[in-house]
Amino acid sequence: MIINRLLFLYIALLSAVSIWAGTPAEEFASALGPDRCAAVVIDLKTGKIVAEHNAALPLVPASVTKSVTIATTLHKTGPDYRYHTRVYATGPIRDGVLEGNLLVVGGGDPSLGADVEPKGTDICGEIVAALRNKGVREIVGGILTDCNIFPAPATPPSWSSGDLSHAYGTGCHGLNFMRNASGKTAVKNPRAVLVKVLGQALADAGILVRGEEKDSVKHDKELLDHVSPPISEIMRSCMMRSDNLYAEALLRTLALASGRPASTDEGVGLEAAFWKKKGAPMQDVCLIDGSGLSRSNKFPAGFLAYVLKAMAGDEEYVSFFPLAGQEGTVRRLFKDTPLDSYVALKTGTMRGIRCLAGYKLDEDFAPTHVIVIMGNNASGGAAAVNNAAQSMLMQIFYPSNQSE
């Protein structure tokens, strides 16, 4: 009996030591539920995986999808690409009268009229100035818009109907305006908002818009080419604020810049083909949209780690990721720990989903490691994923700071 008790105690002691001495990734998995999470940490200098759990398990990524969208689009467009919103007179201008319509042709710019950085120039003010420069005091026709550069539907069919009324679930149109939202509510017809705001600006400037029906567009004369901020600034804003509209526009821009119809489906098809050609592990990779709002998106942590590793040499891209404890959606994450300001991460959060992806940085803010952490229905929810991630990363990068 005594021998049996001693044997039991010995086995229990071995188990306790095993748990205590588990690798950082094993402790991470144990805290969240081994089949509900994945983690990959790669040393960029050696290329070695320093922590790994379930790297091949496909999980719902939520907004870390944006890091793939932006990586792919940046490869195609470069950082200096700009959107163009063009304005035309569809009839001759005689004696201060535009004998036709004012036509605004959308270029897909998601930042047009936005109230967040990067704030472009005021298109309505520019249109007023352009008309004044031509001596226009009156427009016989109306204000027309062309949104055809981005084909319908404005939102992917797999998006939850419950998301569509919210600002974060607004559609992406060929002519976006004021982020297609009013407060926290989605605006279904942003072109109508632009027409209203522009109409008021023209009235305030003393330019009369009669609104008479004018169908002819045979005499189109360009009055204005409104140019957006560089796409790199739009990408940074997208990553810092996790803006779904911007991400969807960037995915469509990938197709547009590739000479293809600028639809969501074309964008994800080009995206998948690009990374397959790059040699990324594509098994179980299912890309549905650009923002990650669709729960039909799924891919393994190993795929995202491959993308981040491939992009680590692009300083512009790495700078898009918010600094933990300081910026964007991670401004409170790892606050006042050694990880504060030395980890740059994109978050992905939906009900039951919490993901983190990005880089460990050195003193010069250059990336030293790739970090991918994914949790789906993890035990303890998002807070538990944050805590488990912090514990794992502290063990990996700052082992001397861990209590004995």
Short mmCIF file of C-alpha atoms in Angstrom, two decimals:
data_model
loop_
_atom_site.label_atom_id
_atom_site.label_comp_id
_atom_site.label_asym_id
_atom_site.label_seq_id
_atom_site.Cartn_x
_atom_site.Cartn_y
_atom_site.Cartn_z
CA MET A 1 0.00 0.00 0.00
CA ILE A 2 2.82 2.40 0.92
CA ILE A 3 4.65 1.48 -2.30
CA ASN A 4 1.51 2.22 -4.35
CA ARG A 5 1.11 5.60 -2.67
CA LEU A 6 4.74 6.46 -3.31
CA LEU A 7 4.37 5.43 -6.95
CA PHE A 8 1.26 7.60 -7.30
CA LEU A 9 3.04 10.59 -5.78
CA TYR A 10 6.03 10.02 -8.05
CA ILE A 11 3.85 9.95 -11.17
CA ALA A 12 1.97 13.05 -10.01
CA LEU A 13 5.28 14.83 -9.44
CA LEU A 14 6.51 13.90 -12.91
CA SER A 15 3.27 15.22 -14.43
CA ALA A 16 3.57 18.47 -12.53
CA VAL A 17 7.17 18.91 -13.65
CA SER A 18 6.15 18.13 -17.23
CA ILE A 19 3.44 20.80 -17.18
CA TRP A 20 5.76 23.32 -15.53
CA ALA A 21 8.55 22.56 -17.98
CA GLY A 22 6.34 22.61 -21.11
CA THR A 23 7.42 24.72 -24.05
CA PRO A 24 5.89 28.21 -24.37
CA ALA A 25 3.67 26.97 -27.22
CA GLU A 26 2.50 23.97 -25.18
CA GLU A 27 1.59 26.17 -22.24
CA PHE A 28 -0.20 28.54 -24.62
CA ALA A 29 -2.24 25.65 -26.05
CA SER A 30 -2.98 24.23 -22.62
CA ALA A 31 -4.40 27.55 -21.46
CA LEU A 32 -6.79 27.93 -24.41
CA GLY A 33 -7.67 24.37 -25.40
CA PRO A 34 -5.25 22.59 -27.76
CA ASP A 35 -7.74 22.15 -30.60
CA ARG A 36 -8.99 25.74 -30.44
CA CYS A 37 -5.84 27.67 -31.10
CA ALA A 38 -2.68 27.89 -33.16
CA ALA A 39 0.63 29.69 -32.83
CA VAL A 40 3.75 30.17 -34.93
CA VAL A 41 6.82 32.25 -34.03
CA ILE A 42 9.70 32.35 -36.53
CA ASP A 43 13.19 33.77 -36.01
CA LEU A 44 13.79 35.82 -39.16
CA LYS A 45 17.57 35.73 -38.81
CA THR A 46 17.83 31.92 -38.75
CA GLY A 47 14.51 31.02 -40.36
CA LYS A 48 13.89 28.58 -37.53
CA ILE A 49 10.52 28.07 -35.89
CA VAL A 50 10.98 28.90 -32.20
CA ALA A 51 7.38 28.15 -31.18
CA GLU A 52 4.65 26.20 -32.96
CA HIS A 53 1.26 24.69 -32.24
CA ASN A 54 -1.33 23.57 -34.83
CA ALA A 55 0.40 25.48 -37.64
CA ALA A 56 -1.59 23.53 -40.26
CA LEU A 57 -5.01 23.83 -38.58
CA PRO A 58 -7.38 26.05 -40.60
CA LEU A 59 -9.06 28.65 -38.39
CA VAL A 60 -11.26 31.71 -38.91
CA PRO A 61 -8.81 34.66 -39.05
CA ALA A 62 -11.16 37.67 -38.73
CA SER A 63 -9.31 40.93 -39.40
CA VAL A 64 -5.78 39.53 -39.60
CA THR A 65 -6.98 38.76 -43.15
CA LYS A 66 -6.25 42.43 -43.87
CA SER A 67 -2.51 41.76 -43.54
CA VAL A 68 -2.75 39.30 -46.47
CA THR A 69 -4.91 41.64 -48.57
CA ILE A 70 -2.54 44.55 -48.11
CA ALA A 71 0.60 42.48 -48.67
CA THR A 72 -0.75 41.25 -52.00
CA THR A 73 -2.09 44.59 -53.21
CA LEU A 74 1.10 46.40 -52.20
CA HIS A 75 3.09 43.98 -54.36
CA LYS A 76 0.90 44.87 -57.34
CA THR A 77 0.42 48.62 -56.95
CA GLY A 78 3.51 49.74 -55.07
CA PRO A 79 3.23 52.37 -52.32
CA ASP A 80 2.65 55.41 -54.57
CA TYR A 81 -0.52 54.29 -56.38
CA ARG A 82 -3.36 56.83 -56.16
CA TYR A 83 -7.07 56.72 -56.88
CA HIS A 84 -8.59 59.19 -59.34
CA THR A 85 -12.12 60.60 -59.07
CA ARG A 86 -12.85 62.53 -62.25
CA VAL A 87 -15.47 65.19 -62.85
CA TYR A 88 -16.84 66.05 -66.30
CA ALA A 89 -19.16 68.53 -67.96
CA THR A 90 -21.45 66.59 -70.30
CA GLY A 91 -22.25 69.58 -72.45
CA PRO A 92 -20.71 72.82 -73.67
CA ILE A 93 -20.17 75.82 -71.43
CA ARG A 94 -21.53 79.05 -72.94
CA ASP A 95 -21.90 82.44 -71.28
CA GLY A 96 -21.52 80.99 -67.79
CA VAL A 97 -24.01 78.16 -68.40
CA LEU A 98 -23.08 74.49 -68.47
CA GLU A 99 -25.56 73.13 -71.01
CA GLY A 100 -25.51 69.62 -69.68
CA ASN A 101 -24.83 67.66 -66.51
CA LEU A 102 -22.07 67.56 -63.98
CA LEU A 103 -20.78 63.98 -63.97
CA VAL A 104 -18.69 62.54 -61.12
CA VAL A 105 -16.95 59.28 -62.06
CA GLY A 106 -15.79 57.20 -59.11
CA GLY A 107 -12.37 55.61 -59.06
CA GLY A 108 -12.93 53.34 -56.08
CA ASP A 109 -11.19 55.65 -53.59
CA PRO A 110 -12.28 54.53 -50.09
CA SER A 111 -10.85 57.68 -48.50
CA LEU A 112 -12.94 60.18 -50.49
CA GLY A 113 -14.43 62.64 -48.01
CA ALA A 114 -13.14 60.63 -45.05
CA ASP A 115 -12.91 62.15 -41.58
CA VAL A 116 -9.87 60.07 -40.60
CA GLU A 117 -6.25 60.15 -41.71
CA PRO A 118 -5.19 60.31 -44.42
CA LYS A 119 -7.58 63.14 -45.17
CA GLY A 120 -7.52 63.99 -48.84
CA THR A 121 -8.45 67.36 -50.28
CA ASP A 122 -12.10 68.46 -50.30
CA ILE A 123 -13.54 67.23 -53.59
CA CYS A 124 -16.66 69.40 -53.33
CA GLY A 125 -14.54 72.51 -52.80
CA GLU A 126 -12.37 71.49 -55.75
CA ILE A 127 -15.42 71.08 -58.00
CA VAL A 128 -16.71 74.51 -57.02
CA ALA A 129 -13.29 76.02 -57.76
CA ALA A 130 -13.09 74.24 -61.13
CA LEU A 131 -16.52 75.52 -62.17
CA ARG A 132 -15.70 79.06 -61.06
CA ASN A 133 -12.49 78.85 -63.07
CA LYS A 134 -14.63 78.12 -66.13
CA GLY A 135 -16.96 80.96 -65.27
CA VAL A 136 -19.90 78.64 -64.64
CA ARG A 137 -22.82 80.23 -62.79
CA GLU A 138 -25.52 77.80 -63.83
CA ILE A 139 -25.87 74.10 -64.64
CA VAL A 140 -28.87 73.26 -66.83
CA GLY A 141 -28.73 69.55 -66.05
CA GLY A 142 -28.17 67.73 -62.78
CA ILE A 143 -25.42 66.06 -60.81
CA LEU A 144 -24.83 62.54 -62.10
CA THR A 145 -22.53 59.82 -60.83
CA ASP A 146 -20.81 56.78 -62.33
CA CYS A 147 -19.87 53.97 -59.94
CA ASN A 148 -19.21 51.24 -62.49
CA ILE A 149 -15.50 50.81 -61.78
CA PHE A 150 -16.40 48.42 -58.92
CA PRO A 151 -19.15 45.96 -59.96
CA ALA A 152 -21.92 44.84 -57.63
CA PRO A 153 -22.53 43.40 -55.12
CA ALA A 154 -21.14 45.98 -52.72
CA THR A 155 -20.82 43.40 -49.93
CA PRO A 156 -19.80 39.73 -50.22
CA PRO A 157 -22.82 37.36 -50.01
CA SER A 158 -21.21 35.49 -47.10
CA TRP A 159 -21.31 38.52 -44.80
CA SER A 160 -23.83 38.16 -42.00
CA SER A 161 -27.02 40.15 -42.58
CA GLY A 162 -26.72 41.38 -39.00
CA ASP A 163 -23.48 43.18 -39.86
CA LEU A 164 -24.76 45.08 -42.89
CA SER A 165 -26.55 47.87 -41.04
CA HIS A 166 -23.45 48.76 -39.05
CA ALA A 167 -20.71 51.11 -40.21
CA TYR A 168 -18.15 48.28 -40.07
CA GLY A 169 -20.35 46.27 -42.48
CA THR A 170 -20.95 48.97 -45.07
CA GLY A 171 -20.55 48.15 -48.75
CA CYS A 172 -17.69 49.04 -51.06
CA HIS A 173 -18.76 51.06 -54.12
CA GLY A 174 -17.07 52.55 -57.14
CA LEU A 175 -17.90 55.94 -55.66
CA ASN A 176 -17.42 55.85 -51.89
CA PHE A 177 -17.97 58.98 -49.81
CA MET A 178 -17.49 59.85 -46.13
CA ARG A 179 -16.57 56.20 -45.46
CA ASN A 180 -20.10 55.17 -46.48
CA ALA A 181 -21.30 55.65 -42.92
CA SER A 182 -23.27 58.00 -40.71
CA GLY A 183 -21.98 57.59 -37.19
CA LYS A 184 -22.16 53.87 -36.46
CA THR A 185 -24.69 53.19 -39.22
CA ALA A 186 -23.93 52.04 -42.77
CA VAL A 187 -25.00 54.24 -45.68
CA LYS A 188 -26.37 52.12 -48.51
CA ASN A 189 -26.17 54.81 -51.19
CA PRO A 190 -23.06 56.96 -50.69
CA ARG A 191 -23.39 58.51 -54.15
CA ALA A 192 -26.65 60.13 -53.01
CA VAL A 193 -24.82 61.63 -50.04
CA LEU A 194 -22.16 63.06 -52.34
CA VAL A 195 -24.81 64.55 -54.63
CA LYS A 196 -26.52 66.20 -51.65
CA VAL A 197 -23.30 67.58 -50.15
CA LEU A 198 -22.03 68.77 -53.54
CA GLY A 199 -25.39 70.34 -54.37
CA GLN A 200 -25.27 72.34 -51.15
CA ALA A 201 -21.67 73.42 -51.84
CA LEU A 202 -22.69 74.65 -55.31
CA ALA A 203 -25.69 76.50 -53.90
CA ASP A 204 -23.51 78.14 -51.23
CA ALA A 205 -21.17 79.26 -54.02
CA GLY A 206 -24.05 80.80 -55.99
CA ILE A 207 -24.00 78.18 -58.74
CA LEU A 208 -27.56 77.23 -59.74
CA VAL A 209 -28.31 73.59 -60.59
CA ARG A 210 -31.60 73.44 -62.52
CA GLY A 211 -31.73 69.66 -62.62
CA GLU A 212 -33.35 69.42 -66.06
CA GLU A 213 -33.01 66.00 -67.72
CA LYS A 214 -29.93 65.89 -69.95
CA ASP A 215 -28.99 62.49 -71.36
CA SER A 216 -26.25 63.45 -73.77
CA VAL A 217 -22.68 62.73 -72.71
CA LYS A 218 -21.14 63.28 -76.15
CA HIS A 219 -19.31 66.42 -75.17
CA ASP A 220 -17.65 65.23 -71.96
CA LYS A 221 -15.04 67.73 -70.86
CA GLU A 222 -12.88 66.94 -67.85
CA LEU A 223 -13.18 69.63 -65.23
CA LEU A 224 -11.29 67.97 -62.41
CA ASP A 225 -9.08 65.00 -61.60
CA HIS A 226 -9.28 64.53 -57.84
CA VAL A 227 -6.29 62.50 -56.64
CA SER A 228 -6.27 60.49 -53.43
CA PRO A 229 -3.44 60.29 -50.90
CA PRO A 230 -0.88 57.54 -51.71
CA ILE A 231 -2.24 54.02 -51.29
CA SER A 232 0.43 53.33 -48.66
CA GLU A 233 -1.21 55.92 -46.38
CA ILE A 234 -4.62 54.36 -46.99
CA MET A 235 -3.16 50.94 -46.17
CA ARG A 236 -1.65 52.23 -42.93
CA SER A 237 -4.98 53.75 -41.93
CA CYS A 238 -6.70 50.48 -42.73
CA MET A 239 -4.34 48.48 -40.53
CA MET A 240 -4.29 50.95 -37.65
CA ARG A 241 -8.08 51.24 -37.43
CA SER A 242 -8.97 47.84 -38.92
CA ASP A 243 -11.24 49.48 -41.51
CA ASN A 244 -13.31 46.91 -43.42
CA LEU A 245 -14.33 49.31 -46.22
CA TYR A 246 -10.70 50.21 -46.91
CA ALA A 247 -9.68 46.55 -46.97
CA GLU A 248 -12.45 45.61 -49.40
CA ALA A 249 -11.51 48.51 -51.67
CA LEU A 250 -7.85 47.45 -51.57
CA LEU A 251 -8.77 43.89 -52.56
CA ARG A 252 -10.78 45.18 -55.51
CA THR A 253 -7.89 47.49 -56.39
CA LEU A 254 -5.68 44.41 -56.70
CA ALA A 255 -8.00 43.19 -59.46
CA LEU A 256 -8.28 46.64 -61.02
CA ALA A 257 -4.50 47.09 -61.16
CA SER A 258 -4.22 43.62 -62.70
CA GLY A 259 -6.53 44.58 -65.57
CA ARG A 260 -9.38 42.39 -64.29
CA PRO A 261 -12.96 43.23 -63.30
CA ALA A 262 -12.65 44.84 -59.89
CA SER A 263 -14.88 42.44 -57.98
CA THR A 264 -14.26 40.72 -54.66
CA ASP A 265 -14.13 37.30 -56.31
CA GLU A 266 -11.53 38.43 -58.84
CA GLY A 267 -9.46 39.93 -56.04
CA VAL A 268 -9.37 36.81 -53.87
CA GLY A 269 -8.66 34.67 -56.91
CA LEU A 270 -5.64 36.78 -57.81
CA GLU A 271 -4.55 36.81 -54.17
CA ALA A 272 -4.59 33.01 -53.88
CA ALA A 273 -2.79 32.61 -57.20
CA PHE A 274 -0.10 35.09 -56.15
CA TRP A 275 0.77 33.27 -52.92
CA LYS A 276 0.60 29.88 -54.56
CA LYS A 277 3.16 31.07 -57.09
CA LYS A 278 5.28 32.39 -54.22
CA GLY A 279 5.38 28.89 -52.74
CA ALA A 280 3.09 29.50 -49.76
CA PRO A 281 1.42 26.44 -48.18
CA MET A 282 -2.07 26.75 -49.69
CA GLN A 283 -3.72 23.62 -48.32
CA ASP A 284 -6.95 24.54 -46.49
CA VAL A 285 -6.56 28.21 -47.39
CA CYS A 286 -9.99 29.71 -48.13
CA LEU A 287 -10.01 33.45 -48.88
CA ILE A 288 -13.45 35.01 -49.25
CA ASP A 289 -13.04 38.75 -48.77
CA GLY A 290 -10.43 41.42 -48.09
CA SER A 291 -11.38 42.46 -44.57
CA GLY A 292 -12.00 39.18 -42.74
CA LEU A 293 -15.59 40.06 -41.84
CA SER A 294 -16.81 36.85 -43.47
CA ARG A 295 -16.69 33.83 -41.18
CA SER A 296 -16.17 31.72 -44.31
CA ASN A 297 -12.54 32.88 -44.44
CA LYS A 298 -10.27 30.15 -43.12
CA PHE A 299 -6.56 29.52 -43.26
CA PRO A 300 -3.81 27.97 -41.12
CA ALA A 301 -1.43 30.00 -39.00
CA GLY A 302 1.39 28.54 -41.08
CA PHE A 303 0.05 30.24 -44.22
CA LEU A 304 -0.12 33.64 -42.56
CA ALA A 305 3.34 33.14 -41.06
CA TYR A 306 4.66 32.46 -44.58
CA VAL A 307 3.13 35.72 -45.87
CA LEU A 308 4.54 37.75 -42.99
CA LYS A 309 7.97 36.18 -43.38
CA ALA A 310 7.96 36.96 -47.12
CA MET A 311 7.03 40.59 -46.39
CA ALA A 312 9.46 41.15 -43.50
CA GLY A 313 12.00 42.89 -45.73
CA ASP A 314 9.47 45.54 -46.81
CA GLU A 315 9.89 48.39 -44.30
CA GLU A 316 6.74 50.13 -45.52
CA TYR A 317 4.62 47.03 -44.96
CA VAL A 318 6.03 46.33 -41.51
CA SER A 319 5.30 49.92 -40.50
CA PHE A 320 1.59 49.38 -41.16
CA PHE A 321 1.29 47.16 -38.07
CA PRO A 322 0.33 49.08 -34.90
CA LEU A 323 2.77 49.02 -31.99
CA ALA A 324 1.42 47.10 -28.99
CA GLY A 325 0.73 49.35 -26.03
CA GLN A 326 0.81 52.46 -28.23
CA GLU A 327 -1.28 52.50 -31.40
CA GLY A 328 -4.48 51.51 -33.08
CA THR A 329 -6.36 48.40 -32.01
CA VAL A 330 -3.43 47.20 -29.83
CA ARG A 331 -2.86 50.43 -27.89
CA ARG A 332 -3.81 48.68 -24.62
CA LEU A 333 -2.34 45.27 -25.43
CA PHE A 334 0.84 44.33 -23.48
CA LYS A 335 0.86 47.84 -22.01
CA ASP A 336 3.73 48.50 -19.56
CA THR A 337 5.40 45.15 -20.22
CA PRO A 338 8.71 44.56 -22.03
CA LEU A 339 6.59 43.82 -25.13
CA ASP A 340 5.19 47.37 -25.12
CA SER A 341 6.39 49.11 -28.33
CA TYR A 342 8.51 46.10 -29.35
CA VAL A 343 5.71 44.02 -30.86
CA ALA A 344 3.70 45.26 -33.86
CA LEU A 345 0.47 43.35 -34.40
CA LYS A 346 -2.73 43.31 -36.43
CA THR A 347 -5.73 42.12 -34.44
CA GLY A 348 -8.62 39.95 -35.58
CA THR A 349 -11.66 39.97 -33.33
CA MET A 350 -15.21 38.71 -33.77
CA ARG A 351 -17.53 36.78 -31.52
CA GLY A 352 -15.55 33.71 -30.50
CA ILE A 353 -12.50 34.78 -32.55
CA ARG A 354 -9.29 36.42 -31.36
CA CYS A 355 -6.18 36.49 -33.53
CA LEU A 356 -2.91 38.44 -33.46
CA ALA A 357 -0.35 38.60 -36.23
CA GLY A 358 2.74 40.66 -36.94
CA TYR A 359 6.32 41.10 -35.82
CA LYS A 360 8.70 41.34 -32.88
CA LEU A 361 10.88 44.41 -33.38
CA ASP A 362 14.38 45.39 -32.30
CA GLU A 363 15.56 48.76 -30.97
CA ASP A 364 15.51 50.17 -34.51
CA PHE A 365 11.97 48.87 -35.11
CA ALA A 366 13.25 46.34 -37.60
CA PRO A 367 11.49 42.94 -37.49
CA THR A 368 13.34 40.08 -35.82
CA HIS A 369 10.54 37.49 -35.56
CA VAL A 370 7.21 36.67 -37.18
CA ILE A 371 4.32 36.16 -34.77
CA VAL A 372 0.99 34.49 -35.57
CA ILE A 373 -1.53 33.63 -32.85
CA MET A 374 -5.05 32.39 -33.62
CA GLY A 375 -7.87 31.42 -31.30
CA ASN A 376 -11.34 30.17 -32.27
CA ASN A 377 -13.79 29.63 -29.41
CA ALA A 378 -10.81 29.46 -27.07
CA SER A 379 -11.39 28.79 -23.40
CA GLY A 380 -11.77 32.12 -21.63
CA GLY A 381 -12.41 34.13 -24.79
CA ALA A 382 -10.42 37.06 -26.16
CA ALA A 383 -8.97 38.06 -22.78
CA ALA A 384 -7.60 34.57 -22.29
CA VAL A 385 -5.98 34.63 -25.75
CA ASN A 386 -4.36 37.99 -24.93
CA ASN A 387 -3.04 36.66 -21.62
CA ALA A 388 -1.80 33.37 -23.09
CA ALA A 389 -0.14 35.26 -25.94
CA GLN A 390 1.58 37.62 -23.53
CA SER A 391 2.82 34.74 -21.39
CA MET A 392 4.14 32.83 -24.39
CA LEU A 393 5.88 35.83 -25.94
CA MET A 394 7.42 36.86 -22.64
CA GLN A 395 8.83 33.34 -22.19
CA ILE A 396 10.27 33.41 -25.70
CA PHE A 397 11.71 36.92 -25.81
CA TYR A 398 12.29 37.83 -22.16
CA PRO A 399 12.84 34.57 -20.24
CA SER A 400 14.86 36.31 -17.53
CA ASN A 401 11.77 38.38 -16.63
CA GLN A 402 9.71 35.28 -15.82
CA SER A 403 9.24 34.38 -12.15
CA GLU A 404 10.93 31.21 -11.00
#
